[in-house]
């Protein structure tokens, strides 16, 4: 059978299955939502081709925080930004809302059978092994690493400015941030320096370069449809299909996994030697992984494949996310010079306090005392959550409680939505983070000051608490919340202090045309130049320190 016949047969079977499910289970047809653009694609094109979050905001305004959307072939799904519903899905119901299985296949392709792929007892075991490396003390110990990488980036930029006639240059800050965050994760988690800051042409930098935009950016209608019907293909068959896919972007992903797998093996061999030579039993990520691989107790053991997969996951999850978050922070500071100036004032005041006690570097205590810096970070992470959507499905017939009741098309007021087993749900991080019932009527405005009152809680209502950082959903919530959130927050703050202390950032013509590209992680690209990958082009003169 040729590829087109196989494709038509698969689409036909999927259609029959969708019709069967439509008439044999609990229906959410009465829940209000946007009209689908077409039967084939439903609302998926708007969600994945438009800028990340834009459709979510429009629909949230019109239909509320729990709305029906259409998937491929007219299948119903829910788009949720209601805090109580999110609390239920992520916290109260344990593992009852796993990730979409086709999304887990993408995760397996990129990072193997690791924490971002695992579910249920496998996830519980893997997370138990990894958690001790990401506690508060372990993360605080990494501050000097982040400071040193940030200083290296500063010195690179100063070199560039030194040879520029105008004492100001236009830089795509993303291309430097991506190298700096790679070095930070390498040294911080694996005691290994990729050397990316020194050599932008390094093979690991090249392997990661624009990988997400090339793989997931601006998907075609055909690709959106294919992804939409994959849900109906059982996991083992999907695994086979994914393993045999051939395209330039899949080839790039395979090359990346091959290279990082080889590097991981080399690091493990080195670390195993050090541990058997009486290593100090440290709690860094690498030591924990190596010990879990040789553990006798099955409850805390990782196979070699799992151990190497966790390494790839940490490198991946810990570098694209921080790169783009930092890019959005610098962009917002360029858009709001008054916020940038106030931030610099706080940094200068803390520098003076550090000098007054005879020291030269900031400590963790200094970082904690910088309330305005923290407010700016939280506000950018609220407005620009770099993981804008989370994908879950129900494993049983259920009822999802709501903070704000909805009125169905037939006029019934619901304070919980009955959902059938297998319902596809998209949690909109983007829309929750701007939900007016949580953050107030100015939820769409960029205003770091919102974090300075109310004990640092930016919420303006008694909406349920989601954790983990300022009640934002940026790092998800509950059992599967981001394991590296402390790591991320500390790295971002260390970078921010160093950069704002040394440079001023202002907009360029290109940075006025940025897009928030939805590629799994939200990447900022320049309109009309998506193929160039992540860009935040800013103008940077040296700051006058007097
Ligand atoms: C600004 C930076 C970051 C953001 C916004 C972020 C966001 C997230 C989100 C939303 C999830 C949940 C994904 C889902 O359930 O589908 C997640 C999970 C995860 N993150 Fe992060 N992340 C960041 C940085 C990091 C760093 C620095 C690391 C590691 C050093 C990391 C490692 C992980 C891992 C391993 C998971 C899977 C956790 C699990 O399923 O139990 N992340 N992250």
XYZ file of C-alpha atoms and ligand atoms in Angstrom:
589
model
C 0.000 0.000 0.000
C 1.480 3.426 -0.883
C 1.703 6.319 1.588
C -1.381 8.202 0.303
C -3.602 5.077 0.450
C -2.365 4.378 3.995
C -3.035 8.028 4.941
C -6.608 7.938 3.519
C -7.356 4.621 5.254
C -6.055 5.995 8.594
C -8.109 9.199 8.205
C -11.234 7.126 7.338
C -10.837 4.864 10.375
C -10.213 7.904 12.586
C -13.417 9.527 11.281
C -15.494 6.394 12.039
C -13.991 6.222 15.523
C -14.706 9.913 16.199
C -18.363 9.458 15.115
C -18.684 6.369 17.326
C -17.278 8.221 20.360
C -19.391 11.283 19.680
C -22.626 9.317 20.145
C -21.614 6.913 22.912
C -20.258 9.082 25.711
C -20.876 12.135 27.881
C -21.064 15.165 25.600
C -19.713 18.676 26.136
C -21.440 19.929 22.969
C -23.461 22.355 25.132
C -20.373 24.094 26.531
C -19.931 27.390 24.635
C -16.887 27.854 22.447
C -15.675 29.329 19.150
C -17.048 28.064 15.831
C -14.549 25.760 14.130
C -12.770 27.136 11.048
C -13.318 23.826 9.275
C -14.447 20.254 9.977
C -10.981 18.886 9.209
C -8.945 21.208 11.442
C -11.524 22.524 13.912
C -9.865 25.353 15.876
C -6.392 23.819 15.761
C -4.978 26.141 13.081
C -5.770 29.234 15.161
C -4.176 27.644 18.216
C -0.952 26.509 16.577
C -0.351 28.884 13.665
C -1.331 32.194 15.248
C 0.943 33.767 17.834
C 0.999 31.794 21.084
C -1.913 32.740 23.338
C -3.643 35.186 20.956
C -6.635 32.922 20.217
C -6.777 31.880 23.871
C -7.166 35.540 24.943
C -9.933 36.231 22.406
C -11.872 33.100 23.324
C -11.401 33.626 27.051
C -12.889 37.105 26.694
C -15.880 35.808 24.733
C -16.595 32.404 26.323
C -14.925 32.432 29.751
C -12.301 30.271 31.420
C -13.588 26.838 30.410
C -14.624 26.588 26.776
C -15.183 23.973 24.112
C -12.856 23.861 21.138
C -12.957 21.575 18.126
C -10.083 19.326 17.172
C -9.536 17.481 13.883
C -12.660 15.860 12.368
C -14.999 17.806 14.651
C -13.795 16.200 17.888
C -14.681 18.118 21.062
C -12.016 19.244 23.513
C -11.744 21.771 26.337
C -9.509 24.833 26.670
C -9.180 25.676 30.354
C -7.816 28.715 32.198
C -10.010 28.417 35.318
C -7.888 28.176 38.517
C -10.104 25.666 40.352
C -10.293 23.373 37.321
C -6.502 23.575 36.940
C -6.007 22.864 40.642
C -8.246 19.790 40.277
C -6.479 18.466 37.175
C -2.913 19.033 38.372
C -3.195 18.589 42.124
C -6.344 16.898 43.453
C -6.692 14.093 40.945
C -3.145 12.721 41.087
C -2.213 10.861 37.912
C -5.761 10.774 36.499
C -4.989 13.355 33.812
C -1.924 12.079 31.935
C -0.352 13.897 29.013
C -1.706 13.259 25.488
C -0.020 10.084 24.348
C 1.014 11.549 20.973
C 2.747 14.420 22.809
C 4.560 11.849 24.941
C 5.823 10.320 21.698
C 7.344 13.678 20.713
C 8.919 13.816 24.139
C 10.320 10.280 23.732
C 11.735 11.202 20.338
C 13.549 14.249 21.768
C 14.543 13.046 25.214
C 13.833 9.333 25.565
C 11.754 7.642 28.282
C 12.486 10.280 30.883
C 10.548 12.343 33.391
C 8.759 14.433 30.752
C 7.531 11.202 29.086
C 6.787 9.010 32.120
C 3.374 8.557 33.752
C 2.046 6.959 36.964
C 4.399 4.765 39.014
C 7.286 5.177 36.524
C 7.012 8.947 36.813
C 6.797 8.722 40.613
C 9.996 6.633 40.797
C 11.943 8.824 38.365
C 10.866 12.025 40.084
C 11.820 10.637 43.503
C 15.343 9.991 42.225
C 15.716 13.455 40.705
C 14.051 15.697 43.292
C 16.934 15.874 45.821
C 19.133 17.581 43.208
C 16.660 20.462 42.836
C 16.026 21.515 46.449
C 16.664 25.037 47.763
C 20.157 24.393 49.232
C 21.371 22.496 46.148
C 20.187 25.306 43.883
C 21.623 28.069 46.058
C 25.035 26.417 45.794
C 24.931 27.064 42.029
C 24.850 30.869 42.253
C 28.609 31.286 41.566
C 28.255 29.122 38.421
C 25.477 31.330 37.040
C 27.375 34.511 37.965
C 30.508 33.331 36.242
C 28.697 32.366 33.010
C 26.876 35.725 33.043
C 30.216 37.545 33.425
C 31.575 35.658 30.427
C 28.608 36.822 28.352
C 29.115 40.416 29.519
C 32.761 40.300 28.588
C 31.891 38.983 25.077
C 29.459 41.878 24.557
C 31.990 44.404 25.826
C 34.517 43.071 23.313
C 31.966 43.619 20.558
C 31.205 47.148 21.798
C 34.914 47.972 22.081
C 35.436 47.535 18.367
C 32.244 49.348 17.401
C 32.607 53.023 16.378
C 29.280 54.103 17.780
C 29.654 52.516 21.254
C 26.316 50.863 20.650
C 25.439 47.786 18.629
C 22.371 45.869 17.561
C 22.609 42.322 18.915
C 20.338 39.327 18.646
C 20.519 38.646 22.383
C 18.916 35.211 21.928
C 21.952 33.839 20.131
C 24.185 34.651 23.145
C 21.648 33.653 25.771
C 21.249 30.229 24.219
C 24.997 29.641 24.513
C 25.174 30.993 28.057
C 22.251 28.877 29.277
C 23.803 25.779 27.712
C 27.043 26.359 29.621
C 25.113 27.081 32.825
C 23.143 23.819 32.629
C 26.264 21.868 31.633
C 28.325 23.090 34.571
C 25.438 23.383 37.051
C 23.924 19.950 36.477
C 26.736 17.840 35.018
C 29.942 19.562 36.051
C 30.748 19.770 32.332
C 31.555 22.908 30.386
C 30.161 22.758 26.846
C 32.339 25.775 26.048
C 29.416 27.260 24.117
C 30.138 30.831 25.259
C 33.675 30.565 23.907
C 32.784 28.827 20.662
C 29.425 29.590 19.057
C 30.153 26.996 16.399
C 30.522 24.190 18.904
C 28.710 20.977 17.733
C 26.255 20.962 20.668
C 25.310 24.590 19.961
C 24.756 23.674 16.323
C 22.708 20.593 17.247
C 20.319 22.693 19.339
C 20.322 25.779 17.142
C 16.729 26.630 16.056
C 15.752 23.009 16.666
C 12.297 23.835 18.074
C 11.391 26.368 15.394
C 12.605 23.987 12.662
C 10.649 21.066 14.127
C 7.429 22.641 15.397
C 7.367 26.262 14.183
C 4.498 27.464 11.906
C 3.120 23.956 11.203
C 1.374 23.465 7.839
C -2.363 22.618 7.752
C -1.423 19.065 6.767
C 0.864 18.687 9.741
C -1.749 20.110 12.113
C -4.290 17.628 10.742
C -1.845 14.717 11.041
C -1.100 15.644 14.660
C -4.841 16.058 15.290
C -5.684 12.487 14.263
C -2.606 10.874 15.852
C -4.580 10.795 19.061
C -6.605 7.900 17.682
C -3.568 5.807 16.837
C -2.562 3.436 19.664
C 0.793 4.177 21.331
C 2.755 1.102 20.125
C 1.834 1.877 16.495
C 2.711 5.554 16.973
C 6.081 4.545 18.413
C 6.775 2.489 15.261
C 5.661 5.341 12.995
C 7.821 7.886 14.856
C 10.851 5.595 14.790
C 10.554 5.231 11.016
C 9.688 8.819 10.107
C 12.084 10.448 7.696
C 12.275 14.176 7.159
C 14.995 16.802 7.529
C 13.639 17.962 10.912
C 13.349 14.422 12.288
C 16.886 13.808 11.011
C 18.067 16.814 13.031
C 16.358 15.526 16.174
C 18.000 12.086 15.699
C 21.401 13.705 15.203
C 20.915 15.741 18.401
C 19.906 12.670 20.438
C 22.814 10.641 19.036
C 25.359 13.305 19.907
C 23.998 14.005 23.388
C 23.611 10.273 24.079
C 27.314 9.784 23.299
C 28.314 12.754 25.428
C 26.092 11.528 28.286
C 27.737 8.115 28.214
C 31.173 9.726 28.376
C 30.150 11.874 31.357
C 28.641 8.894 33.153
C 31.847 6.895 32.719
C 33.894 9.765 34.147
C 31.510 10.318 37.047
C 31.245 6.600 37.857
C 35.029 6.512 38.157
C 35.030 9.489 40.525
C 32.282 7.974 42.675
C 33.994 4.604 42.916
C 37.189 6.432 43.901
C 35.360 7.666 46.972
C 33.558 10.716 45.567
C 31.965 12.923 48.175
C 28.445 11.560 47.629
C 27.164 14.909 46.453
C 23.559 15.665 45.547
C 24.259 17.223 42.140
C 22.173 15.906 39.248
C 24.942 13.825 37.725
C 25.930 12.053 40.975
C 22.301 11.269 41.775
C 21.716 9.772 38.342
C 24.840 7.636 38.434
C 24.020 6.348 41.915
C 20.422 5.566 40.890
C 21.745 3.504 37.995
C 23.703 1.218 40.330
C 21.081 1.203 43.129
C 19.915 -2.228 44.365
C 16.506 -0.957 45.472
C 14.067 -1.026 42.506
C 12.069 1.846 43.988
C 14.939 4.273 43.347
C 16.706 2.573 40.468
C 17.129 3.972 36.957
C 18.108 1.793 33.997
C 21.016 3.041 31.886
C 18.598 4.149 29.171
C 16.518 6.087 31.754
C 19.628 7.702 33.218
C 20.880 8.915 29.830
C 17.373 10.088 28.914
C 17.153 12.195 32.092
C 20.409 13.881 31.127
C 19.083 14.845 27.690
C 15.864 16.062 29.296
C 17.628 18.293 31.789
C 19.860 19.795 29.095
C 16.885 20.437 26.858
C 14.353 21.593 29.465
C 16.893 23.728 31.273
C 18.204 25.682 28.329
C 15.504 26.629 25.749
C 13.120 27.711 28.509
C 15.580 30.018 30.256
C 16.928 31.431 26.978
C 13.463 32.525 25.878
C 12.418 33.766 29.316
C 15.530 35.953 29.470
C 14.877 37.167 25.918
C 11.338 38.241 26.880
C 12.610 39.959 30.040
C 15.142 42.042 28.091
C 12.476 42.823 25.497
C 10.023 44.101 28.135
C 12.783 46.179 29.740
C 13.549 47.737 26.348
C 9.824 48.438 25.882
C 9.609 49.996 29.381
C 12.742 52.141 29.973
C 11.307 53.431 33.278
C 11.133 49.867 34.640
C 14.663 49.218 33.383
C 15.961 52.347 35.150
C 14.243 51.405 38.437
C 15.656 47.899 38.239
C 19.148 49.282 37.649
C 18.714 51.546 40.667
C 17.987 48.530 42.881
C 20.989 46.686 41.443
C 23.270 49.705 42.061
C 22.012 50.019 45.649
C 22.697 46.333 46.299
C 26.152 46.612 44.678
C 26.909 49.492 47.061
C 25.790 47.401 50.062
C 27.960 44.488 48.884
C 30.997 46.799 48.541
C 30.297 48.354 51.943
C 30.702 44.959 53.614
C 34.003 44.443 51.791
C 32.683 41.808 49.376
C 32.626 41.767 45.587
C 29.826 39.367 44.661
C 26.134 39.096 45.456
C 25.046 36.332 47.835
C 21.768 34.423 47.890
C 20.629 36.768 50.669
C 21.258 39.778 48.418
C 19.191 38.176 45.667
C 16.291 37.490 48.026
C 16.305 41.133 49.195
C 15.922 42.526 45.651
C 12.149 42.825 45.662
C 11.810 44.925 42.523
C 14.048 42.594 40.489
C 11.924 39.644 41.629
C 8.739 41.580 40.770
C 10.018 42.226 37.227
C 10.914 38.565 36.768
C 7.523 37.366 37.981
C 5.674 39.866 35.827
C 7.502 38.850 32.641
C 6.996 35.160 33.461
C 3.275 35.931 33.906
C 2.903 37.819 30.622
C 5.231 35.553 28.607
C 5.041 31.983 29.974
C 7.425 30.102 27.707
C 5.366 26.912 27.929
C 2.002 28.400 26.880
C -0.059 25.181 26.731
C -0.156 21.936 28.704
C -1.892 18.911 27.193
C -3.856 16.449 29.326
C -6.599 13.842 28.887
C -9.037 12.232 31.302
C -8.625 8.552 32.174
C -12.221 8.196 33.436
C -15.622 9.885 33.269
C -15.242 12.813 35.635
C -16.523 16.270 36.615
C -14.117 19.198 36.652
C -15.045 21.873 39.249
C -14.969 25.545 38.263
C -14.020 28.723 40.155
C -16.244 30.761 37.859
C -19.430 28.949 36.736
C -20.263 28.860 33.024
C -23.640 29.074 31.300
C -24.246 26.416 28.643
C -25.891 27.146 25.277
C -29.172 25.844 26.706
C -28.987 28.305 29.621
C -27.896 25.889 32.371
C -25.399 27.278 34.902
C -22.614 24.783 35.648
C -20.168 24.989 38.534
C -18.578 21.762 37.334
C -18.218 20.364 33.837
C -18.974 16.658 33.319
C -16.361 15.166 31.001
C -16.060 11.744 29.388
C -13.094 9.397 29.637
C -10.524 10.231 26.969
C -11.489 13.930 26.697
C -8.638 16.019 25.366
C -7.926 19.070 27.463
C -5.589 21.968 26.755
C -4.633 23.950 29.824
C -3.885 27.461 28.649
C -1.016 28.724 30.777
C -1.064 31.891 28.670
C -4.750 32.597 29.449
C -4.625 31.547 33.129
C -1.694 33.922 33.684
C -3.890 36.769 32.364
C -7.172 35.627 33.899
C -9.003 38.724 35.200
C -10.706 36.621 37.881
C -7.260 35.961 39.334
C -5.092 38.983 38.508
C -7.726 41.720 38.268
C -9.060 43.875 35.434
C -5.560 44.976 34.388
C -4.445 41.363 33.863
C -3.193 42.109 30.337
C -1.078 45.094 31.427
C 2.645 44.766 32.154
C 2.943 46.057 35.713
C 5.699 44.717 38.010
C 4.236 46.809 40.844
C 1.387 44.304 41.213
C 3.912 42.044 43.014
C 4.993 44.659 45.562
C 1.892 44.645 47.763
C -0.151 41.786 49.222
C 2.978 39.979 50.550
C 4.337 39.454 47.055
C 1.199 37.638 45.890
C 0.160 39.220 42.581
C -3.392 37.789 42.746
C -6.212 40.243 43.325
C -8.874 37.648 44.247
C -9.183 34.589 46.455
C -8.614 32.258 43.524
C -7.283 28.793 44.477
C -3.546 28.548 44.937
C -1.530 26.814 42.229
C 2.065 27.369 43.367
C 4.974 26.964 42.634
C 6.260 30.477 41.968
C 3.954 33.391 42.750
C 0.853 31.304 41.891
C 1.831 31.576 38.258
C 1.171 28.579 36.038
C 4.439 29.223 34.194
C 6.134 26.251 35.900
C 2.891 24.162 35.878
C 1.547 22.872 39.175
C 1.264 19.770 41.355
C 2.827 16.340 40.772
C 4.294 17.306 37.437
C 5.332 20.866 38.161
C 8.695 21.948 36.795
C 11.416 20.205 38.777
C 13.946 22.893 37.820
C 11.985 26.026 38.762
C 14.384 27.142 41.521
C 17.304 26.544 39.192
C 15.571 28.661 36.524
C 14.658 31.522 38.860
C 18.172 31.761 40.266
C 19.854 31.616 36.872
C 17.527 34.245 35.442
C 18.164 36.573 38.384
C 21.949 36.142 38.210
C 21.936 36.872 34.447
C 19.592 39.811 34.836
C 21.689 41.501 37.521
C 24.876 41.144 35.500
C 23.344 42.373 32.228
C 21.411 45.330 33.627
C 24.400 46.382 35.677
C 26.537 46.618 32.537
C 24.263 47.494 29.629
C 21.201 49.426 28.576
C 18.705 47.783 26.277
C 16.545 49.605 23.744
C 14.237 48.585 20.910
C 15.215 48.292 17.258
C 12.973 48.296 14.171
C 13.088 44.487 14.181
C 12.245 44.109 17.847
C 9.038 46.061 17.181
C 7.901 43.161 14.982
C 8.414 40.194 17.244
C 6.158 37.151 17.208
C 5.520 34.692 20.002
C 5.992 31.452 18.057
C 4.264 28.367 19.411
C 6.795 25.520 19.113
C 6.293 23.548 22.332
C 8.380 26.225 24.001
C 7.299 29.771 23.062
C 10.108 31.256 20.995
C 10.346 34.891 20.029
C 10.931 35.301 16.292
C 10.924 38.279 13.925
C 7.862 38.584 11.653
C 8.821 37.397 8.158
C 12.046 35.780 9.431
C 10.719 32.752 11.264
C 13.138 30.480 9.431
C 16.009 32.286 11.185
C 14.778 30.905 14.508
C 14.781 32.646 17.901
C 15.539 36.368 17.760
C 15.313 39.305 20.145
C 17.278 42.042 18.367
C 18.085 44.893 20.778
C 20.320 47.967 20.691
C 22.937 47.952 23.411
C 25.180 50.854 24.408
C 27.582 50.588 27.365
C 26.056 51.981 30.543
C 27.732 54.993 32.089
C 28.555 53.750 35.595
C 29.000 57.242 37.167
C 11.957 29.576 32.830
C 12.331 28.320 32.824
C 11.407 27.130 32.853
C 10.058 27.053 32.625
C 9.094 28.186 32.300
C 9.677 25.666 32.780
C 8.379 25.183 32.663
C 8.012 23.871 32.843
C 6.661 23.377 32.718
C 5.442 24.215 32.382
C 6.695 22.044 32.966
C 5.504 21.090 32.928
C 5.389 20.471 31.547
C 4.207 19.528 31.408
O 3.691 19.043 32.398
O 3.819 19.249 30.270
C 8.059 21.692 33.238
C 8.496 20.424 33.540
C 9.812 20.099 33.717
N 10.892 20.951 33.760
Fe 10.836 22.936 33.522
N 10.799 24.936 33.071
C 11.868 25.795 33.150
C 13.172 25.464 33.466
C 13.610 24.198 33.777
C 14.953 23.872 34.203
C 16.060 24.885 34.428
C 14.995 22.511 34.365
C 16.135 21.647 34.800
C 17.295 22.086 35.231
C 13.679 21.994 34.048
C 13.325 20.664 34.065
C 12.027 20.210 33.949
C 11.669 18.797 34.048
C 12.634 17.638 34.249
C 10.271 18.734 33.909
C 9.387 17.487 33.967
C 8.827 17.372 35.395
C 7.867 16.228 35.584
O 7.141 15.855 34.657
O 7.833 15.705 36.698
N 12.868 23.055 33.709
N 8.851 22.819 33.159
